[in-house]
Tab-separated table of C-alpha atoms in Angstrom:
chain	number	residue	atom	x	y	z
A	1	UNK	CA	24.587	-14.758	22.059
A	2	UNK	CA	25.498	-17.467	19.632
A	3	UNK	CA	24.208	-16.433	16.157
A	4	UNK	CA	23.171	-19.798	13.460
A	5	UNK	CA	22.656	-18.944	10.255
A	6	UNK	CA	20.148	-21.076	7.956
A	7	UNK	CA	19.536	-21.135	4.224
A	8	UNK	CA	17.056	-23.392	2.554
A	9	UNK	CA	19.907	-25.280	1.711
A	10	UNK	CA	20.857	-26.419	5.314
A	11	UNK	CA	19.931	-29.872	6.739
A	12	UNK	CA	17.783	-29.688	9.591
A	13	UNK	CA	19.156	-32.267	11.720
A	14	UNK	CA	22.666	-30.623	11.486
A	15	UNK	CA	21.245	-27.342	12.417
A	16	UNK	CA	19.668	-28.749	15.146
A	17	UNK	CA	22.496	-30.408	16.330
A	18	UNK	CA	24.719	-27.369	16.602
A	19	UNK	CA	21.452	-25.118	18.146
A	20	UNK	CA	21.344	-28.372	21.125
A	21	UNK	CA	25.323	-27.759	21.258
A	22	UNK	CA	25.420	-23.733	21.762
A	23	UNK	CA	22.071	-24.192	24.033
A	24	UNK	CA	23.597	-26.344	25.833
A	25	UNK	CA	26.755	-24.072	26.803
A	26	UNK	CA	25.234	-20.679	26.565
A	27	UNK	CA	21.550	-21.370	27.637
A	28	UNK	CA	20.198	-18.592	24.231
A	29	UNK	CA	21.014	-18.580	20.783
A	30	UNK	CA	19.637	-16.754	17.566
A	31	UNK	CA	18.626	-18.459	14.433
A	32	UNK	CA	18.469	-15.717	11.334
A	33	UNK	CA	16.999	-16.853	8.365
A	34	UNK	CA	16.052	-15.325	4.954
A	35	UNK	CA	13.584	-16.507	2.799
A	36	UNK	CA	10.569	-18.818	2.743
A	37	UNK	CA	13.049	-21.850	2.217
A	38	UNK	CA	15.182	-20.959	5.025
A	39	UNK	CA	12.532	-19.996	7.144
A	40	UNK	CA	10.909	-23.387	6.481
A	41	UNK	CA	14.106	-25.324	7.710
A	42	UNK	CA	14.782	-22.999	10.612
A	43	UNK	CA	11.466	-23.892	12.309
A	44	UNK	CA	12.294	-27.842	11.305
A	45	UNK	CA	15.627	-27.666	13.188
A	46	UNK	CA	14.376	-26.214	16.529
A	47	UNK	CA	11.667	-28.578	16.833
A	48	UNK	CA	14.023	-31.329	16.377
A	49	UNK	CA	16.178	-29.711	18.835
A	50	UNK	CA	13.322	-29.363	21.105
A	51	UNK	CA	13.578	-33.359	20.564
A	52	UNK	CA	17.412	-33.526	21.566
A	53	UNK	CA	17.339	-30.950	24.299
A	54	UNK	CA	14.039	-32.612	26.441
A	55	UNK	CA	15.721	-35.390	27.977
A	56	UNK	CA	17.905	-33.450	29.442
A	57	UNK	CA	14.939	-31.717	31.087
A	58	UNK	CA	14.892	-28.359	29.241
A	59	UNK	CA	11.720	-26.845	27.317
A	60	UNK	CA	12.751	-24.065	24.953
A	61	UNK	CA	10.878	-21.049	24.214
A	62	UNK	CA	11.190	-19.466	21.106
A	63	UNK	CA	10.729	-15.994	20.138
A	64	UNK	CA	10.381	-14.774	16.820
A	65	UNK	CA	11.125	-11.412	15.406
A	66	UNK	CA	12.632	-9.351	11.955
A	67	UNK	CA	15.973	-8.272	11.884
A	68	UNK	CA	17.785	-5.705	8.981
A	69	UNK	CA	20.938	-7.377	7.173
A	70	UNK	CA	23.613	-6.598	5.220
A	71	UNK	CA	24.465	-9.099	2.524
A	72	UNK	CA	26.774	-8.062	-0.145
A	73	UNK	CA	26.028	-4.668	0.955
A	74	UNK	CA	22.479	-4.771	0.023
A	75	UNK	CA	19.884	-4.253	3.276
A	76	UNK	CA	17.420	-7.372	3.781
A	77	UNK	CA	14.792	-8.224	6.044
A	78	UNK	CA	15.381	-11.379	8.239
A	79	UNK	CA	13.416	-13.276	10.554
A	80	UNK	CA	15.504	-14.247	13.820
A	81	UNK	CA	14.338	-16.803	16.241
A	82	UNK	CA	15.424	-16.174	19.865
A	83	UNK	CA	16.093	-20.030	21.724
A	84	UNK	CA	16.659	-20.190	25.129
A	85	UNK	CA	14.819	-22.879	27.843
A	86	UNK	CA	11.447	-21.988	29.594
């Protein structure tokens, strides 16, 4: 499964371009974010995507759930969104 990674940085329409482009050849991809900020542009890019991805006739589902990091060797919660189509 394709992982994304997001930071409150990221532009939502790119991220949701690239989520519609992995969906689109491996039908489920992960979005991890960390932070509020991230978190807040994570959700923005997969409803766009939900947007780009509907004409072609598919209706994602998304699950959300915590996930345990490493960055620079220091352990941090993450929340990961699961795509895939209904």
């Amino acid at each position: 499964m394709e992982v994304l990674k997001v930071s409150a940085q990221s532009q939502p329409k790119s991220v949701a371009g690239a989520l519609a482009a992995v969906l689109r050849d491996n039908c489920s991809a992960e979005v991890q974010a960390v932070g509020a900020g991230a978190v807040n542009q994570a959700v923005k890019a997969i409803a766009i995507t939900r947007g780009y991805v509907a004409p072609n006739g598919i209706d994602l589902v998304v699950v959300p759930a915590f996930s345990e990091i490493l960055i620079d060797g220091e352990e941090r919660t993450a929340i990961k969104f699961i795509v895939e189509p209904r």
